[in-house]
Tab-separated table of C-alpha atoms (C1' of nucleotides) in Angstrom:
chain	number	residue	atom	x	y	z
O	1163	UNK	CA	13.162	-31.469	9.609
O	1164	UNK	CA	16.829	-30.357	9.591
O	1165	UNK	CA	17.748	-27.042	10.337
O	1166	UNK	CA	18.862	-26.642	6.688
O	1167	UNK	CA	15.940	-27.437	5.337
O	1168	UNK	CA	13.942	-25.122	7.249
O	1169	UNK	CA	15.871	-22.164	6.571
O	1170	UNK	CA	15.775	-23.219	2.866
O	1171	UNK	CA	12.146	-23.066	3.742
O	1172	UNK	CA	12.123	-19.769	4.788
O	1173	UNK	CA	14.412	-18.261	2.332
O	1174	UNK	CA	11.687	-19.668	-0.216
O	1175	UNK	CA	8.896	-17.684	2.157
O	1176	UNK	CA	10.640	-14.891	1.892
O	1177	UNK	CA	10.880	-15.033	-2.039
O	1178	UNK	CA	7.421	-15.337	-2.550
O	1179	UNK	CA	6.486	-12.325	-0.290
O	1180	UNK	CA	8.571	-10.519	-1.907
O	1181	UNK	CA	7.340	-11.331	-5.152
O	1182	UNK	CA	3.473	-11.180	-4.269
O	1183	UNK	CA	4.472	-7.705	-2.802
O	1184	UNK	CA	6.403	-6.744	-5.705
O	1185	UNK	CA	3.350	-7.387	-8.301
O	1186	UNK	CA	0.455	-6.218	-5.538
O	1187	UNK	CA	2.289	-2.989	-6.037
O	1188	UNK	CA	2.642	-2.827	-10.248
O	1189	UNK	CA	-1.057	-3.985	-9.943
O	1190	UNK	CA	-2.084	-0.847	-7.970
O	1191	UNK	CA	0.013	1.440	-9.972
O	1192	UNK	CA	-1.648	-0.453	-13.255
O	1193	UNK	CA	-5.394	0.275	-11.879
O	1194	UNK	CA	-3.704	4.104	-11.028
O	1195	UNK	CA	-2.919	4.513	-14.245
O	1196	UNK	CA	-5.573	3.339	-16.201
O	1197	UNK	CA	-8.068	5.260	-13.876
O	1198	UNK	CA	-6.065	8.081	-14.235
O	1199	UNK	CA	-8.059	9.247	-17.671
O	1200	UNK	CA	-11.272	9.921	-15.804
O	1201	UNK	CA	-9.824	12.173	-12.998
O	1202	UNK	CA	-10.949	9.877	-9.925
O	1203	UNK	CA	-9.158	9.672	-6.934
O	1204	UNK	CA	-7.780	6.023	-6.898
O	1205	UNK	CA	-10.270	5.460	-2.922
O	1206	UNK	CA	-12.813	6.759	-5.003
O	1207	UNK	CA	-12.595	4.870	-8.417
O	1208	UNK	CA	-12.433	1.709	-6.056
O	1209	UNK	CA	-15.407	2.888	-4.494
O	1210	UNK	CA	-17.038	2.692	-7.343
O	1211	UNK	CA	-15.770	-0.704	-8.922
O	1212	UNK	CA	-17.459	-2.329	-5.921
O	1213	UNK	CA	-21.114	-0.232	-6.879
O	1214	UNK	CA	-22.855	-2.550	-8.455
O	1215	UNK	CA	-25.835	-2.123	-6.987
O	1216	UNK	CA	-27.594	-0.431	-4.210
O	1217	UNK	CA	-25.350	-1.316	-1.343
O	1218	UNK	CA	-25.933	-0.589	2.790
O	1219	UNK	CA	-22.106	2.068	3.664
O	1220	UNK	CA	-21.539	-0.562	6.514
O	1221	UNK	CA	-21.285	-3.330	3.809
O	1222	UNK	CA	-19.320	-1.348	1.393
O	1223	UNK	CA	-16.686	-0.571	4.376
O	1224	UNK	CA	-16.317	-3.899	4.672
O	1225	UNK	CA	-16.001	-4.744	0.874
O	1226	UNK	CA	-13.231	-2.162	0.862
O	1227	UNK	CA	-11.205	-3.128	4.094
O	1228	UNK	CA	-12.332	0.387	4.692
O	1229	UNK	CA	-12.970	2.027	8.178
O	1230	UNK	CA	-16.969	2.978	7.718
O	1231	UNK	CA	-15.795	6.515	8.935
O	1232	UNK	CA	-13.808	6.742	5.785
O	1233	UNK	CA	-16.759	5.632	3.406
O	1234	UNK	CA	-18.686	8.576	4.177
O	1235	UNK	CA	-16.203	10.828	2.747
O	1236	UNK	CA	-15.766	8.553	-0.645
O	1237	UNK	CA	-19.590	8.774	-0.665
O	1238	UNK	CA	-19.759	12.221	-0.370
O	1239	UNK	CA	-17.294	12.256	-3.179
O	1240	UNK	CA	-19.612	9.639	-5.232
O	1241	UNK	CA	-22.582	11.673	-5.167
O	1242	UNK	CA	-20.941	15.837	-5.433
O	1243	UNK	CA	-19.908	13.657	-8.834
O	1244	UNK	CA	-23.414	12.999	-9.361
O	1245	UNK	CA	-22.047	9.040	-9.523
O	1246	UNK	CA	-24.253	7.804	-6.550
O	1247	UNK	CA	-26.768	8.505	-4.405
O	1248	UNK	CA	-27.992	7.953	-0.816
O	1249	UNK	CA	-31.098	6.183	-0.666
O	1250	UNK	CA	-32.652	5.214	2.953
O	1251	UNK	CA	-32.684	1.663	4.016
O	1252	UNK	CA	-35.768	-0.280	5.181
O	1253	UNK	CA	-33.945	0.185	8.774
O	1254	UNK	CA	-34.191	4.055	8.927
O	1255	UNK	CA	-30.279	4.233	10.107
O	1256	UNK	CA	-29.011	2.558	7.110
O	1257	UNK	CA	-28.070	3.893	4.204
O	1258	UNK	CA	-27.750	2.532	1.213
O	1259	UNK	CA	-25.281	3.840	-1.799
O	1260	UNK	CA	-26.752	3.459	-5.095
O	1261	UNK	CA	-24.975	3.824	-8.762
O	1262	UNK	CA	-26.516	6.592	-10.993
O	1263	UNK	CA	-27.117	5.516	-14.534
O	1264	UNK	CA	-24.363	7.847	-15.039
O	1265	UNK	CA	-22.209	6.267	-12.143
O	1266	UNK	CA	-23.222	2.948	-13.582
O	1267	UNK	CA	-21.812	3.487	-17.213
O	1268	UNK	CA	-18.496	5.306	-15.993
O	1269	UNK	CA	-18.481	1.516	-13.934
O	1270	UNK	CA	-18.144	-0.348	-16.922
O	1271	UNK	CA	-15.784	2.130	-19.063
O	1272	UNK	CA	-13.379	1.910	-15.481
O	1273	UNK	CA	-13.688	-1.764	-15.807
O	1274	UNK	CA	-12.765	-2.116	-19.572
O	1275	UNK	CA	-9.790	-0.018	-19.242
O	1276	UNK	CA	-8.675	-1.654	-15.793
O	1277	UNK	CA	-8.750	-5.010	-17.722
O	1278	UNK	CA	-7.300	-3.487	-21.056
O	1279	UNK	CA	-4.533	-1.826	-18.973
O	1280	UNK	CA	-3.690	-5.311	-17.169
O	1281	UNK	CA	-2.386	-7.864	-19.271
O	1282	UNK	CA	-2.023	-8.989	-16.411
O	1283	UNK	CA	-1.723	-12.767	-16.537
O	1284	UNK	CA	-1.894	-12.815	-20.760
O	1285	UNK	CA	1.718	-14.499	-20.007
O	1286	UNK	CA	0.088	-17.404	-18.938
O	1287	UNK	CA	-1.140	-20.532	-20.441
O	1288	UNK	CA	-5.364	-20.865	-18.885
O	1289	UNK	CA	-4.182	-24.218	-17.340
O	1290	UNK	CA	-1.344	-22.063	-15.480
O	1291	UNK	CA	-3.668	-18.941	-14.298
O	1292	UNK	CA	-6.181	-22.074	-13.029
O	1293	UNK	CA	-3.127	-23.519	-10.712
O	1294	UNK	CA	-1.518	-20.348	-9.940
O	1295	UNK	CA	-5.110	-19.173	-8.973
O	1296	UNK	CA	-5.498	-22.278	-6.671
O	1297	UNK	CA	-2.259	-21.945	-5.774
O	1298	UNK	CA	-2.957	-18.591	-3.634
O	1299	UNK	CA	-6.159	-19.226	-2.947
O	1300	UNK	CA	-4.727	-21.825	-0.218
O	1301	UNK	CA	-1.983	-19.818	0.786
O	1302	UNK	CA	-4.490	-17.202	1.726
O	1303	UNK	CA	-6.678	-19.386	3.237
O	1304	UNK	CA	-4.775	-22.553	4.227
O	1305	UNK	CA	-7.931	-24.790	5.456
O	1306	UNK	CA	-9.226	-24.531	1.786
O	1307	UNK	CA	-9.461	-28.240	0.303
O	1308	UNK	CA	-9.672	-27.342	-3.312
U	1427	UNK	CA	-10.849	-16.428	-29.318
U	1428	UNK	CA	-14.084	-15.783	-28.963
U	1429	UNK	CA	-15.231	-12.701	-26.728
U	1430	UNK	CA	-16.337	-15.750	-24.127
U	1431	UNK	CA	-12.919	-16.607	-23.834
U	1432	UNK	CA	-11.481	-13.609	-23.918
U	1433	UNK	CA	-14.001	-12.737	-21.123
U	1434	UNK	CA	-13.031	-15.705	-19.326
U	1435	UNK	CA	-9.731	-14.578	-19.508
U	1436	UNK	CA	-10.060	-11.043	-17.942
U	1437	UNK	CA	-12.448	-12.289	-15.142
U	1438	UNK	CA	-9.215	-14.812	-14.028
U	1439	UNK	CA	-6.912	-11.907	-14.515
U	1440	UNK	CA	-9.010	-9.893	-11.829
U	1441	UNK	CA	-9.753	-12.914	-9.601
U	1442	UNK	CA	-5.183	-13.688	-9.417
U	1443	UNK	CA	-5.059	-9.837	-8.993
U	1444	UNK	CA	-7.539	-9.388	-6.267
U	1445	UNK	CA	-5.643	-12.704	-4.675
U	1446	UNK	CA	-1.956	-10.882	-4.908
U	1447	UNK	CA	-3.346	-7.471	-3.312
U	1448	UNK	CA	-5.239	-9.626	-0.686
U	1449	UNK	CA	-2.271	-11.438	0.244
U	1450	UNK	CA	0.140	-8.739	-0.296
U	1451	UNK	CA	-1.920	-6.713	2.650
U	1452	UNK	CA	-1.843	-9.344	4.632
U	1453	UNK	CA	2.319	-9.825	4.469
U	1454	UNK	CA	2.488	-6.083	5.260
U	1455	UNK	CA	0.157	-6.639	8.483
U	1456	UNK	CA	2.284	-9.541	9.103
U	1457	UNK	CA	5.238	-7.415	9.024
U	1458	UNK	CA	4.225	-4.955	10.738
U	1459	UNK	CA	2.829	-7.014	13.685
U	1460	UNK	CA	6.179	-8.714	13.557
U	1461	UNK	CA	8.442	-5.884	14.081
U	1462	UNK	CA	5.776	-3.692	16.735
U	1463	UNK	CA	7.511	-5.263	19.462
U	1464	UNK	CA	10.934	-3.705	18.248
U	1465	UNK	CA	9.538	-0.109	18.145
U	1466	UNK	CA	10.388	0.853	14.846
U	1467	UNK	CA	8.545	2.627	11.923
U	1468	UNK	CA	7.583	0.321	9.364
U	1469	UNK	CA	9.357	2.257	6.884
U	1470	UNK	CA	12.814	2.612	9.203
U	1471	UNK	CA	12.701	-1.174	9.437
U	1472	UNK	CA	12.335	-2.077	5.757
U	1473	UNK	CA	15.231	0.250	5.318
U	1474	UNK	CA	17.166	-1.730	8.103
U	1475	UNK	CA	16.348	-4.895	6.678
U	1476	UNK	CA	17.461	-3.448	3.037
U	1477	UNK	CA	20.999	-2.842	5.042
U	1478	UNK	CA	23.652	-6.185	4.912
U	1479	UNK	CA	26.306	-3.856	4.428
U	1480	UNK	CA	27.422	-0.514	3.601
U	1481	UNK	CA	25.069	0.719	1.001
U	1482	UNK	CA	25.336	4.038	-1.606
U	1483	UNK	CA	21.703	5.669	0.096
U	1484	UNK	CA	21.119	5.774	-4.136
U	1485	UNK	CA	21.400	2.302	-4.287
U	1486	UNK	CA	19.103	2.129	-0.876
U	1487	UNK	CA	16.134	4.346	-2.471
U	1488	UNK	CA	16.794	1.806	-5.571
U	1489	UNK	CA	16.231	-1.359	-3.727
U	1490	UNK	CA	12.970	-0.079	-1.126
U	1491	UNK	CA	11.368	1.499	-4.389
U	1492	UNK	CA	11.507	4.964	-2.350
U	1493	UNK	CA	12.409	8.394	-3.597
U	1494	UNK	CA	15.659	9.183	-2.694
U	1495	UNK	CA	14.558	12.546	-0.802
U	1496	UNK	CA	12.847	10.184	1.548
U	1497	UNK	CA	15.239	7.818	2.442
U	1498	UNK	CA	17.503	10.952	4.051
U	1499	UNK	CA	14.882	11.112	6.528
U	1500	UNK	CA	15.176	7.213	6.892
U	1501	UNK	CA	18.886	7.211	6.892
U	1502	UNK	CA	18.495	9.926	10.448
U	1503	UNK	CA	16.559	8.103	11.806
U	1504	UNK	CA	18.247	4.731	11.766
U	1505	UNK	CA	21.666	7.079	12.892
U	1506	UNK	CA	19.936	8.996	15.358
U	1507	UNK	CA	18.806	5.148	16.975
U	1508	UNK	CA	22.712	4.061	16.660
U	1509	UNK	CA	21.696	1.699	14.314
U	1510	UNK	CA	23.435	3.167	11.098
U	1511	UNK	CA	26.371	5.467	10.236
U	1512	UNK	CA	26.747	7.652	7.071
U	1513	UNK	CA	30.297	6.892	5.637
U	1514	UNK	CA	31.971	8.663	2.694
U	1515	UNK	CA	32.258	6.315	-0.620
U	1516	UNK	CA	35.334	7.145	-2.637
U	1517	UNK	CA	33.482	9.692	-4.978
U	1518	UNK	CA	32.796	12.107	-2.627
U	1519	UNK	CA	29.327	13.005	-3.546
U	1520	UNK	CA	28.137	9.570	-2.680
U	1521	UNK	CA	27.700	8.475	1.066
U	1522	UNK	CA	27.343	4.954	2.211
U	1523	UNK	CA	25.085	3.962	5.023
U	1524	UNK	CA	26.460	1.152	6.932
U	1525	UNK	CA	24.801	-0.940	10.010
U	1526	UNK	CA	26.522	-0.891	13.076
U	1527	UNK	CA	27.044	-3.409	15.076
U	1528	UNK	CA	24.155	-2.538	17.312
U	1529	UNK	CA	22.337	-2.221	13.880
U	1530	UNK	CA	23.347	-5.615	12.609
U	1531	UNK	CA	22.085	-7.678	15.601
U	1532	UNK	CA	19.046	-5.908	15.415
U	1533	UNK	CA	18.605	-6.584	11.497
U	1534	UNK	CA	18.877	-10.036	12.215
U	1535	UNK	CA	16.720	-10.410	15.518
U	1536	UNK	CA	13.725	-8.644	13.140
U	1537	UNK	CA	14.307	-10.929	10.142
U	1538	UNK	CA	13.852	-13.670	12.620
U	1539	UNK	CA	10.906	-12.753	14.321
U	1540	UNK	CA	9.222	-11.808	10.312
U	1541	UNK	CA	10.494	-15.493	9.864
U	1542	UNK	CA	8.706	-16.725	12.822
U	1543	UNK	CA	5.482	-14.673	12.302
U	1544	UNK	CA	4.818	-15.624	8.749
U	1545	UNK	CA	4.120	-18.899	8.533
U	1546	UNK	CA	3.584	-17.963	5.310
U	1547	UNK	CA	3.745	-20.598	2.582
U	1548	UNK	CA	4.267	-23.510	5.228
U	1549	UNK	CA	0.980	-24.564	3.991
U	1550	UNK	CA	2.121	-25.548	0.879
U	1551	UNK	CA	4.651	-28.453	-0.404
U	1552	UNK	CA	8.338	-27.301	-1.265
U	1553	UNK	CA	7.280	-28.586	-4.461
U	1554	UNK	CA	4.331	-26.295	-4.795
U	1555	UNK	CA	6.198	-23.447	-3.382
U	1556	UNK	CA	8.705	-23.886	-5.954
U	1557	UNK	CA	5.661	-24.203	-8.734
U	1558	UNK	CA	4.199	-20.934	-7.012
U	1559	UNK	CA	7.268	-18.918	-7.455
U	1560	UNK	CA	8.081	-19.527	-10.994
U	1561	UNK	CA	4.383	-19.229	-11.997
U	1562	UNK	CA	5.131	-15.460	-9.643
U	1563	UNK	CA	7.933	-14.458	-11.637
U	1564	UNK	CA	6.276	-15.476	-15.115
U	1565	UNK	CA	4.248	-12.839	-14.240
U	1566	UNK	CA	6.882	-10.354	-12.715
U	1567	UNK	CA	8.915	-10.898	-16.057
U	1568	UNK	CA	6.899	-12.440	-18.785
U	1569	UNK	CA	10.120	-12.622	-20.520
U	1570	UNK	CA	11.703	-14.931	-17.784
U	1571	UNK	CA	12.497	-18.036	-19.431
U	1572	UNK	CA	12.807	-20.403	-16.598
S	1128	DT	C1'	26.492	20.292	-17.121
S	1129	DA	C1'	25.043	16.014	-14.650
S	1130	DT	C1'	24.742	13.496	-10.396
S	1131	DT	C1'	24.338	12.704	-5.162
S	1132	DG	C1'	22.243	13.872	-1.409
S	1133	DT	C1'	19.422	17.227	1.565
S	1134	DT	C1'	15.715	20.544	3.008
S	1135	DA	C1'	11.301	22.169	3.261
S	1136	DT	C1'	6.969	21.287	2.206
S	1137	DA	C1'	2.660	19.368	0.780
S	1138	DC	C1'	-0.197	15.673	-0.565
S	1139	DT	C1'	-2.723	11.099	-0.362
S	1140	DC	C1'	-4.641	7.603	2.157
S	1141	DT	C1'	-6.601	6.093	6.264
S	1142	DA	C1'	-7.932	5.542	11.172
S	1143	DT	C1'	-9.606	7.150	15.958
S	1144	DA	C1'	-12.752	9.497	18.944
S	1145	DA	C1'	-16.741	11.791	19.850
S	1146	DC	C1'	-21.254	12.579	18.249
S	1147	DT	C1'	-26.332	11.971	16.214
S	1148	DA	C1'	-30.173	9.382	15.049
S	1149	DT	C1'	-32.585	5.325	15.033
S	1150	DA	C1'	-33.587	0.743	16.933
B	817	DT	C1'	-28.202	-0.100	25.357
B	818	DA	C1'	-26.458	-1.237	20.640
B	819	DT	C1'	-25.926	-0.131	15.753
B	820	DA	C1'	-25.389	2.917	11.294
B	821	DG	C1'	-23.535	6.708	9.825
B	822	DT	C1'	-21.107	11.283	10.260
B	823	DT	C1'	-17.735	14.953	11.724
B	824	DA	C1'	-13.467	16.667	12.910
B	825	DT	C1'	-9.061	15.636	13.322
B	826	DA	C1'	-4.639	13.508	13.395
B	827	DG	C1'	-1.179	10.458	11.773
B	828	DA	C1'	1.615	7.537	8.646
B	829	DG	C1'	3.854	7.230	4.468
B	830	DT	C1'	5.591	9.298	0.503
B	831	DA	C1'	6.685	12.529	-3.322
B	832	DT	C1'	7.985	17.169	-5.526
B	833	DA	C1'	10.763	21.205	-6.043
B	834	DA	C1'	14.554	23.904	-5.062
B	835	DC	C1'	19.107	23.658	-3.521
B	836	DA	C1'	24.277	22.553	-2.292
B	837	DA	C1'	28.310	20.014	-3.164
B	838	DT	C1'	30.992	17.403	-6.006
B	839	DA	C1'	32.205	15.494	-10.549
DNA sequence: TATTGTTATACTCTATAACTATA
DNA sequence: TATAGTTATAGAGTATAACAATA
């Protein structure tokens, strides 16, 4: 390869980071806003999109990218909210965070207004999302075949 | 549509966004492994690398998407380390920050070593990069053309 | 009166270190 | 001894409000 072409290369690196950077951030500020409504902190709104079900604080760290030290205090938060509670593991030092009902239905209104609020990819054709979606799913994780 | 399609649709609008944050994070780690070795603040070397010439500090809190109260504080920082000077523009009110020499050299040696560290969409064809970043910019601008 | 930049301050998000309880 | 969770704290990054100087 010349040396041309690999700074063309680059150059064209550098776009897209700046680009995936530039729409990771109006994503965030989307979920921000449309969140905004029900008076959650945004740590703790995420907290709760990941809720599903009853879920072990160690595993919802790692869902999160969260130090586990840092998912006590969003639990805390969770349950003062009556949104969760702690229930004990089978393993008497885990604990696991569980969804109220109550926690379970604000869940699904946060959900419907995240997705109403992001139009997200509405700009694209289906066929497009599919190969924009496979797209960055190798650039994340280059070893993926398909 | 039907509500199965339109559910389709918002379950591939989540998956693309999840993918953008995900790899969004991981250019920012990438960055900031990149420039560690240089011993500047993340934010004082996105400023730097903002700086090819001699810039209104307006036009600087424009491009790094910072509030202009913050990039004073950047602007000192990159002066106190030799790196920058504050100039006058002709309208008085305005001053220009402008690499120095010392500051240029430096600006490049980082953008090199960023290069270098993100081997970021060498996993992909020029063709597909090209494909990737109009698909990107769709979504940026859903008004972009071509 | 509007605009550029600065100062002082305060807030949000998050991690590190030291600790407790259980295994 | 190793693992799950917690506490207290500290740090990075960033904005808001009030202000000064210039236009």
């Amino acid at each position: 390869m010349t040396d041309q072409l690999i700074q063309r290369g680059l150059a064209q690196s550098r776009r897209l980071a700046r680009l995936i950077v530039l729409l990771a951030d109006r994503s965030r500020e989307e979920f921000a806003v449309a969140i905004a409504p029900f008076g959650l902190p945004v740590p703790v709104a995420r907290t709760l999109m990941v809720l599903s079900g009853p879920t072990p604080m160690n595993e919802m760290a790692g869902h999160l990218g969260y130090d586990p030290s840092y998912v006590t205090g969003l639990a805390d938060q969770l349950e003062q909210r009556g949104l969760a509670t702690r229930v004990p593991g089978k393993d008497r030092r885990i604990k696991m965070l569980q969804p109220t009902a109550e926690g379970h239905a604000l869940r699904t209104r946060i959900m419907h207004a995240v997705d109403a609020a992001g139009a997200f990819a509405q700009s694209l054709s289906p066929a497009e999302r599919d190969t924009l979606g496979e797209l960055l799913e190798r650039l994340l994780d280059p070893t993926a075949t398909k």
